[in-house]
Amino acid sequence: EVLLVESGGGLVQPGGSLRLSCAASAFSFSVYEMNWVRQAPGKGLEWISYISSSGITIYYANSVKGRFTISRDNAKNSLYLQMNSLRAEDTAVYYCARAPGYSRNSFDFWGQGTLVTVSS
Amino acid sequence: DIQMTQSPSSLSASVGDRVTITCRASQSISNYLNWYQQKPGKAPKLLIYGASSLQSEVPSRFSGSGSGTDFTLTISSMQPEDFATYYCQQSYTTPYTFGQGTKLEIK
């Protein structure tokens, strides 16, 4: 069974940093494009970043560009999100999501999410 | 950025009802439109991709249609497990924007 497990969330002060990880299993991670999507408490879904299977092509939402960095380690079947200069508005559940090859950037499998709270 | 607008924002329905949710894009997105279901405290689940293709293991009472700017998600006969929030998402171009969501509640 395809599994995505996020970790690394927690409470951080404004201006601080956090690194999220997403461990993938039961599929060929290295051939799939991956994304991060977040959801603020009680709010809708917001796509924030994409990375191609090779890691060469990367996109960001304007809301995180310049502050967040997506990366992956195909040898470790892992996806990462380095978050710097965190703001209160970054408080959300962060999901990693797989993009299936048969559909351009729909998200067919999601992790359970990890909560990031930015507060003093 | 492409804006995705869903209607209605909330809807009360009964078991067995036929329900339709609409999603409008601020510009043409061809058929790069996906639908998700989300239950409280859970990750979203992909229902429909490419506007009308049913994701594997999703019940056939769910269907999608549309192209260009106007899309619909239809549930042919509401079941108790279908009461949830539904989101559309365009995957035509980044940023991959979502609609604001439609909450289906029990009447």
PDB file of C-alpha atoms in Angstrom:
ATOM      1  CA  GLU A   1       0.000   0.000   0.000  1.00  0.00           C
ATOM      2  CA  VAL A   2       1.275   3.442  -0.946  1.00  0.00           C
ATOM      3  CA  LEU A   3       2.235   5.355   2.166  1.00  0.00           C
ATOM      4  CA  LEU A   4       3.358   8.934   2.733  1.00  0.00           C
ATOM      5  CA  VAL A   5       4.295   9.933   6.267  1.00  0.00           C
ATOM      6  CA  GLU A   6       5.085  13.530   7.152  1.00  0.00           C
ATOM      7  CA  SER A   7       7.117  14.566  10.179  1.00  0.00           C
ATOM      8  CA  GLY A   8       8.881  17.595  11.574  1.00  0.00           C
ATOM      9  CA  GLY A   9       5.961  19.822  12.454  1.00  0.00           C
ATOM     10  CA  GLY A  10       5.635  21.640  15.736  1.00  0.00           C
ATOM     11  CA  LEU A  11       5.539  25.012  17.464  1.00  0.00           C
ATOM     12  CA  VAL A  12       7.979  27.645  16.239  1.00  0.00           C
ATOM     13  CA  GLN A  13       8.344  31.348  16.915  1.00  0.00           C
ATOM     14  CA  PRO A  14       7.790  33.930  14.186  1.00  0.00           C
ATOM     15  CA  GLY A  15      10.957  34.304  12.152  1.00  0.00           C
ATOM     16  CA  GLY A  16      12.056  30.786  12.992  1.00  0.00           C
ATOM     17  CA  SER A  17      12.752  27.781  10.799  1.00  0.00           C
ATOM     18  CA  LEU A  18      11.474  24.248  10.498  1.00  0.00           C
ATOM     19  CA  ARG A  19      12.215  21.332   8.180  1.00  0.00           C
ATOM     20  CA  LEU A  20       9.431  18.978   7.216  1.00  0.00           C
ATOM     21  CA  SER A  21      10.052  15.482   5.900  1.00  0.00           C
ATOM     22  CA  CYS A  22       7.830  13.104   3.975  1.00  0.00           C
ATOM     23  CA  ALA A  23       8.819   9.441   3.905  1.00  0.00           C
ATOM     24  CA  ALA A  24       7.455   7.462   0.986  1.00  0.00           C
ATOM     25  CA  SER A  25       7.015   3.725   0.761  1.00  0.00           C
ATOM     26  CA  ALA A  26       5.468   0.999  -1.396  1.00  0.00           C
ATOM     27  CA  PHE A  27       5.973   2.771  -4.705  1.00  0.00           C
ATOM     28  CA  SER A  28       8.827   3.863  -6.960  1.00  0.00           C
ATOM     29  CA  PHE A  29       9.328   7.278  -5.395  1.00  0.00           C
ATOM     30  CA  SER A  30      12.033   8.347  -7.845  1.00  0.00           C
ATOM     31  CA  VAL A  31       9.696   8.399 -10.854  1.00  0.00           C
ATOM     32  CA  TYR A  32       6.938  10.505  -9.302  1.00  0.00           C
ATOM     33  CA  GLU A  33       6.492  14.252  -9.112  1.00  0.00           C
ATOM     34  CA  MET A  34       5.691  15.445  -5.609  1.00  0.00           C
ATOM     35  CA  ASN A  35       4.004  18.422  -4.007  1.00  0.00           C
ATOM     36  CA  TRP A  36       3.385  20.139  -0.688  1.00  0.00           C
ATOM     37  CA  VAL A  37      -0.128  21.385   0.084  1.00  0.00           C
ATOM     38  CA  ARG A  38      -1.174  23.131   3.288  1.00  0.00           C
ATOM     39  CA  GLN A  39      -4.413  23.859   5.088  1.00  0.00           C
ATOM     40  CA  ALA A  40      -4.744  26.571   7.707  1.00  0.00           C
ATOM     41  CA  PRO A  41      -7.062  25.722  10.622  1.00  0.00           C
ATOM     42  CA  GLY A  42     -10.663  25.760   9.443  1.00  0.00           C
ATOM     43  CA  LYS A  43      -9.661  26.940   5.973  1.00  0.00           C
ATOM     44  CA  GLY A  44      -9.311  25.506   2.473  1.00  0.00           C
ATOM     45  CA  LEU A  45      -6.427  23.872   0.673  1.00  0.00           C
ATOM     46  CA  GLU A  46      -3.431  25.810  -0.636  1.00  0.00           C
ATOM     47  CA  TRP A  47      -0.831  24.302  -2.974  1.00  0.00           C
ATOM     48  CA  ILE A  48       2.602  25.610  -2.045  1.00  0.00           C
ATOM     49  CA  SER A  49       5.300  23.720  -3.930  1.00  0.00           C
ATOM     50  CA  TYR A  50       6.089  21.166  -6.657  1.00  0.00           C
ATOM     51  CA  ILE A  51       9.212  19.183  -7.484  1.00  0.00           C
ATOM     52  CA  SER A  52       9.815  17.009 -10.526  1.00  0.00           C
ATOM     53  CA  SER A  53      10.912  13.405 -10.227  1.00  0.00           C
ATOM     54  CA  SER A  54      14.553  14.316 -10.822  1.00  0.00           C
ATOM     55  CA  GLY A  55      14.413  17.391  -8.603  1.00  0.00           C
ATOM     56  CA  ILE A  56      15.430  19.668 -11.455  1.00  0.00           C
ATOM     57  CA  THR A  57      12.121  21.483 -11.917  1.00  0.00           C
ATOM     58  CA  ILE A  58      10.673  23.285  -8.917  1.00  0.00           C
ATOM     59  CA  TYR A  59       7.759  25.672  -8.481  1.00  0.00           C
ATOM     60  CA  TYR A  60       6.480  27.669  -5.507  1.00  0.00           C
ATOM     61  CA  ALA A  61       3.399  29.621  -4.591  1.00  0.00           C
ATOM     62  CA  ASN A  62       4.053  33.333  -4.265  1.00  0.00           C
ATOM     63  CA  SER A  63       3.123  33.148  -0.575  1.00  0.00           C
ATOM     64  CA  VAL A  64       6.216  31.050   0.219  1.00  0.00           C
ATOM     65  CA  LYS A  65       8.651  31.916  -2.569  1.00  0.00           C
ATOM     66  CA  GLY A  66      12.013  32.976  -1.200  1.00  0.00           C
ATOM     67  CA  ARG A  67      11.279  31.531   2.244  1.00  0.00           C
ATOM     68  CA  PHE A  68      10.557  27.836   1.609  1.00  0.00           C
ATOM     69  CA  THR A  69      12.721  25.309  -0.241  1.00  0.00           C
ATOM     70  CA  ILE A  70      11.484  21.978  -1.550  1.00  0.00           C
ATOM     71  CA  SER A  71      13.924  19.125  -2.124  1.00  0.00           C
ATOM     72  CA  ARG A  72      14.023  15.373  -2.395  1.00  0.00           C
ATOM     73  CA  ASP A  73      16.399  12.470  -1.871  1.00  0.00           C
ATOM     74  CA  ASN A  74      15.390   9.652  -4.179  1.00  0.00           C
ATOM     75  CA  ALA A  75      17.901   7.289  -2.590  1.00  0.00           C
ATOM     76  CA  LYS A  76      16.097   7.759   0.739  1.00  0.00           C
ATOM     77  CA  ASN A  77      12.565   7.878  -0.724  1.00  0.00           C
ATOM     78  CA  SER A  78      12.074  11.200   0.988  1.00  0.00           C
ATOM     79  CA  LEU A  79      10.669  14.646   0.255  1.00  0.00           C
ATOM     80  CA  TYR A  80      11.541  17.728   2.264  1.00  0.00           C
ATOM     81  CA  LEU A  81      10.325  21.266   2.883  1.00  0.00           C
ATOM     82  CA  GLN A  82      12.725  23.715   4.508  1.00  0.00           C
ATOM     83  CA  MET A  83      10.723  26.594   5.925  1.00  0.00           C
ATOM     84  CA  ASN A  84      12.502  29.806   6.942  1.00  0.00           C
ATOM     85  CA  SER A  85      11.307  33.214   8.122  1.00  0.00           C
ATOM     86  CA  LEU A  86       8.081  31.676   9.338  1.00  0.00           C
ATOM     87  CA  ARG A  87       5.052  33.869   9.877  1.00  0.00           C
ATOM     88  CA  ALA A  88       1.820  33.431  11.814  1.00  0.00           C
ATOM     89  CA  GLU A  89      -0.003  32.950   8.515  1.00  0.00           C
ATOM     90  CA  ASP A  90       2.116  29.853   7.808  1.00  0.00           C
ATOM     91  CA  THR A  91       0.289  28.055  10.611  1.00  0.00           C
ATOM     92  CA  ALA A  92      -1.333  25.060   8.931  1.00  0.00           C
ATOM     93  CA  VAL A  93      -1.386  21.337   8.464  1.00  0.00           C
ATOM     94  CA  TYR A  94       1.190  20.506   5.800  1.00  0.00           C
ATOM     95  CA  TYR A  95       0.562  17.570   3.488  1.00  0.00           C
ATOM     96  CA  CYS A  96       2.890  15.934   1.008  1.00  0.00           C
ATOM     97  CA  ALA A  97       1.048  14.648  -2.041  1.00  0.00           C
ATOM     98  CA  ARG A  98       2.002  12.468  -4.980  1.00  0.00           C
ATOM     99  CA  ALA A  99       1.223  13.413  -8.565  1.00  0.00           C
ATOM    100  CA  PRO A 100       0.363  10.355 -10.669  1.00  0.00           C
ATOM    101  CA  GLY A 101       1.919  10.072 -14.072  1.00  0.00           C
ATOM    102  CA  TYR A 102      -1.427   9.575 -15.798  1.00  0.00           C
ATOM    103  CA  SER A 103      -2.785  12.971 -14.772  1.00  0.00           C
ATOM    104  CA  ARG A 104      -0.996  16.307 -14.794  1.00  0.00           C
ATOM    105  CA  ASN A 105      -0.655  17.254 -11.177  1.00  0.00           C
ATOM    106  CA  SER A 106      -3.710  15.849  -9.637  1.00  0.00           C
ATOM    107  CA  PHE A 107      -2.745  14.439  -6.237  1.00  0.00           C
ATOM    108  CA  ASP A 108      -3.613  10.776  -5.892  1.00  0.00           C
ATOM    109  CA  PHE A 109      -2.012   9.958  -2.548  1.00  0.00           C
ATOM    110  CA  TRP A 110      -1.591  12.220   0.451  1.00  0.00           C
ATOM    111  CA  GLY A 111       0.138  11.872   3.773  1.00  0.00           C
ATOM    112  CA  GLN A 112      -1.729  12.303   7.044  1.00  0.00           C
ATOM    113  CA  GLY A 113      -0.324  15.799   7.488  1.00  0.00           C
ATOM    114  CA  THR A 114       1.901  17.477  10.061  1.00  0.00           C
ATOM    115  CA  LEU A 115       0.828  20.568  11.990  1.00  0.00           C
ATOM    116  CA  VAL A 116       3.026  23.643  11.991  1.00  0.00           C
ATOM    117  CA  THR A 117       2.126  26.353  14.484  1.00  0.00           C
ATOM    118  CA  VAL A 118       3.891  29.703  14.281  1.00  0.00           C
ATOM    119  CA  SER A 119       3.353  31.647  17.459  1.00  0.00           C
ATOM    120  CA  SER A 120       5.241  33.466  20.169  1.00  0.00           C
TER     121      SER A 120
ATOM    122  CA  ASP B   1      -3.156  33.265 -10.857  1.00  0.00           C
ATOM    123  CA  ILE B   2      -6.202  31.277 -11.957  1.00  0.00           C
ATOM    124  CA  GLN B   3      -9.109  31.735  -9.533  1.00  0.00           C
ATOM    125  CA  MET B   4     -11.368  28.760  -8.875  1.00  0.00           C
ATOM    126  CA  THR B   5     -14.881  29.520  -7.643  1.00  0.00           C
ATOM    127  CA  GLN B   6     -17.142  26.783  -6.321  1.00  0.00           C
ATOM    128  CA  SER B   7     -20.856  26.986  -5.759  1.00  0.00           C
ATOM    129  CA  PRO B   8     -22.592  26.553  -3.510  1.00  0.00           C
ATOM    130  CA  SER B   9     -20.303  26.991  -0.483  1.00  0.00           C
ATOM    131  CA  SER B  10     -22.570  24.704   1.504  1.00  0.00           C
ATOM    132  CA  LEU B  11     -25.446  22.417   0.698  1.00  0.00           C
ATOM    133  CA  SER B  12     -27.906  20.399   2.743  1.00  0.00           C
ATOM    134  CA  ALA B  13     -28.987  17.119   1.224  1.00  0.00           C
ATOM    135  CA  SER B  14     -30.687  13.883   2.163  1.00  0.00           C
ATOM    136  CA  VAL B  15     -29.535  10.321   1.623  1.00  0.00           C
ATOM    137  CA  GLY B  16     -30.534   9.339  -1.894  1.00  0.00           C
ATOM    138  CA  ASP B  17     -30.506  12.881  -3.292  1.00  0.00           C
ATOM    139  CA  ARG B  18     -28.752  13.775  -6.515  1.00  0.00           C
ATOM    140  CA  VAL B  19     -26.250  16.541  -5.803  1.00  0.00           C
ATOM    141  CA  THR B  20     -24.340  18.789  -8.185  1.00  0.00           C
ATOM    142  CA  ILE B  21     -21.455  21.101  -7.313  1.00  0.00           C
ATOM    143  CA  THR B  22     -20.083  23.572  -9.807  1.00  0.00           C
ATOM    144  CA  CYS B  23     -16.593  24.971 -10.225  1.00  0.00           C
ATOM    145  CA  ARG B  24     -15.691  27.893 -12.454  1.00  0.00           C
ATOM    146  CA  ALA B  25     -12.175  28.866 -13.506  1.00  0.00           C
ATOM    147  CA  SER B  26     -11.216  32.493 -14.155  1.00  0.00           C
ATOM    148  CA  GLN B  27      -9.685  31.437 -17.486  1.00  0.00           C
ATOM    149  CA  SER B  28      -9.730  28.342 -19.650  1.00  0.00           C
ATOM    150  CA  ILE B  29      -7.995  25.342 -18.112  1.00  0.00           C
ATOM    151  CA  SER B  30      -8.947  22.801 -20.794  1.00  0.00           C
ATOM    152  CA  ASN B  31      -9.798  19.640 -18.844  1.00  0.00           C
ATOM    153  CA  TYR B  32      -7.115  20.019 -16.154  1.00  0.00           C
ATOM    154  CA  LEU B  33      -9.630  19.957 -13.331  1.00  0.00           C
ATOM    155  CA  ASN B  34      -9.627  17.612 -10.361  1.00  0.00           C
ATOM    156  CA  TRP B  35     -12.086  16.980  -7.540  1.00  0.00           C
ATOM    157  CA  TYR B  36     -11.308  15.945  -3.969  1.00  0.00           C
ATOM    158  CA  GLN B  37     -13.331  14.868  -0.963  1.00  0.00           C
ATOM    159  CA  GLN B  38     -12.168  15.743   2.535  1.00  0.00           C
ATOM    160  CA  LYS B  39     -13.588  14.542   5.843  1.00  0.00           C
ATOM    161  CA  PRO B  40     -12.811  16.260   9.158  1.00  0.00           C
ATOM    162  CA  GLY B  41      -9.294  15.556  10.405  1.00  0.00           C
ATOM    163  CA  LYS B  42      -8.383  13.574   7.288  1.00  0.00           C
ATOM    164  CA  ALA B  43      -6.323  14.202   4.189  1.00  0.00           C
ATOM    165  CA  PRO B  44      -8.160  14.938   0.953  1.00  0.00           C
ATOM    166  CA  LYS B  45      -9.026  12.044  -1.333  1.00  0.00           C
ATOM    167  CA  LEU B  46      -8.871  12.269  -5.118  1.00  0.00           C
ATOM    168  CA  LEU B  47     -12.235  11.508  -6.724  1.00  0.00           C
ATOM    169  CA  ILE B  48     -12.055  12.777 -10.298  1.00  0.00           C
ATOM    170  CA  TYR B  49      -9.075  13.806 -12.438  1.00  0.00           C
ATOM    171  CA  GLY B  50      -8.964  15.307 -15.895  1.00  0.00           C
ATOM    172  CA  ALA B  51     -12.471  16.708 -15.347  1.00  0.00           C
ATOM    173  CA  SER B  52     -14.257  13.404 -15.927  1.00  0.00           C
ATOM    174  CA  SER B  53     -12.009  10.415 -15.170  1.00  0.00           C
ATOM    175  CA  LEU B  54     -12.985   8.440 -12.101  1.00  0.00           C
ATOM    176  CA  GLN B  55     -10.084   7.674  -9.800  1.00  0.00           C
ATOM    177  CA  SER B  56      -9.516   4.008  -9.027  1.00  0.00           C
ATOM    178  CA  GLU B  57     -11.788   2.559  -6.319  1.00  0.00           C
ATOM    179  CA  VAL B  58     -14.045   5.609  -6.224  1.00  0.00           C
ATOM    180  CA  PRO B  59     -17.730   4.637  -6.417  1.00  0.00           C
ATOM    181  CA  SER B  60     -19.427   5.151  -9.758  1.00  0.00           C
ATOM    182  CA  ARG B  61     -22.078   7.429  -8.212  1.00  0.00           C
ATOM    183  CA  PHE B  62     -19.442  10.167  -8.505  1.00  0.00           C
ATOM    184  CA  SER B  63     -19.023  11.748 -11.914  1.00  0.00           C
ATOM    185  CA  GLY B  64     -17.449  14.863 -13.340  1.00  0.00           C
ATOM    186  CA  SER B  65     -17.967  16.889 -16.480  1.00  0.00           C
ATOM    187  CA  GLY B  66     -16.981  20.107 -18.163  1.00  0.00           C
ATOM    188  CA  SER B  67     -14.116  21.741 -20.002  1.00  0.00           C
ATOM    189  CA  GLY B  68     -12.733  25.206 -20.497  1.00  0.00           C
ATOM    190  CA  THR B  69     -14.003  27.232 -17.548  1.00  0.00           C
ATOM    191  CA  ASP B  70     -17.102  25.442 -16.242  1.00  0.00           C
ATOM    192  CA  PHE B  71     -17.123  22.112 -14.455  1.00  0.00           C
ATOM    193  CA  THR B  72     -19.467  20.015 -12.364  1.00  0.00           C
ATOM    194  CA  LEU B  73     -19.191  17.220  -9.851  1.00  0.00           C
ATOM    195  CA  THR B  74     -22.317  15.098  -9.523  1.00  0.00           C
ATOM    196  CA  ILE B  75     -23.174  12.541  -6.873  1.00  0.00           C
ATOM    197  CA  SER B  76     -26.043  10.530  -8.300  1.00  0.00           C
ATOM    198  CA  SER B  77     -27.416   9.229  -5.004  1.00  0.00           C
ATOM    199  CA  MET B  78     -25.999  10.602  -1.757  1.00  0.00           C
ATOM    200  CA  GLN B  79     -24.803   8.014   0.717  1.00  0.00           C
ATOM    201  CA  PRO B  80     -24.128   8.650   4.436  1.00  0.00           C
ATOM    202  CA  GLU B  81     -20.371   8.461   3.862  1.00  0.00           C
ATOM    203  CA  ASP B  82     -20.526  11.206   1.204  1.00  0.00           C
ATOM    204  CA  PHE B  83     -21.218  14.012   3.674  1.00  0.00           C
ATOM    205  CA  ALA B  84     -17.931  15.877   3.560  1.00  0.00           C
ATOM    206  CA  THR B  85     -16.263  18.918   2.014  1.00  0.00           C
ATOM    207  CA  TYR B  86     -15.443  18.878  -1.698  1.00  0.00           C
ATOM    208  CA  TYR B  87     -12.747  20.868  -3.457  1.00  0.00           C
ATOM    209  CA  CYS B  88     -11.973  21.452  -7.099  1.00  0.00           C
ATOM    210  CA  GLN B  89      -8.372  22.089  -8.191  1.00  0.00           C
ATOM    211  CA  GLN B  90      -6.894  23.246 -11.467  1.00  0.00           C
ATOM    212  CA  SER B  91      -3.679  21.571 -12.623  1.00  0.00           C
ATOM    213  CA  TYR B  92      -3.355  23.545 -15.850  1.00  0.00           C
ATOM    214  CA  THR B  93      -0.632  25.852 -14.588  1.00  0.00           C
ATOM    215  CA  THR B  94       1.124  26.828 -11.399  1.00  0.00           C
ATOM    216  CA  PRO B  95       0.091  27.906  -8.873  1.00  0.00           C
ATOM    217  CA  TYR B  96      -2.239  24.900  -8.753  1.00  0.00           C
ATOM    218  CA  THR B  97      -5.212  26.629  -7.172  1.00  0.00           C
ATOM    219  CA  PHE B  98      -8.133  25.098  -5.307  1.00  0.00           C
ATOM    220  CA  GLY B  99     -11.695  26.241  -4.991  1.00  0.00           C
ATOM    221  CA  GLN B 100     -12.851  27.411  -1.594  1.00  0.00           C
ATOM    222  CA  GLY B 101     -14.711  24.190  -0.908  1.00  0.00           C
ATOM    223  CA  THR B 102     -18.321  23.012  -0.760  1.00  0.00           C
ATOM    224  CA  LYS B 103     -19.543  21.494   2.495  1.00  0.00           C
ATOM    225  CA  LEU B 104     -22.231  18.862   2.076  1.00  0.00           C
ATOM    226  CA  GLU B 105     -24.349  18.497   5.185  1.00  0.00           C
ATOM    227  CA  ILE B 106     -27.173  16.188   6.142  1.00  0.00           C
ATOM    228  CA  LYS B 107     -30.622  17.752   5.826  1.00  0.00           C
TER     229      LYS B 107
END
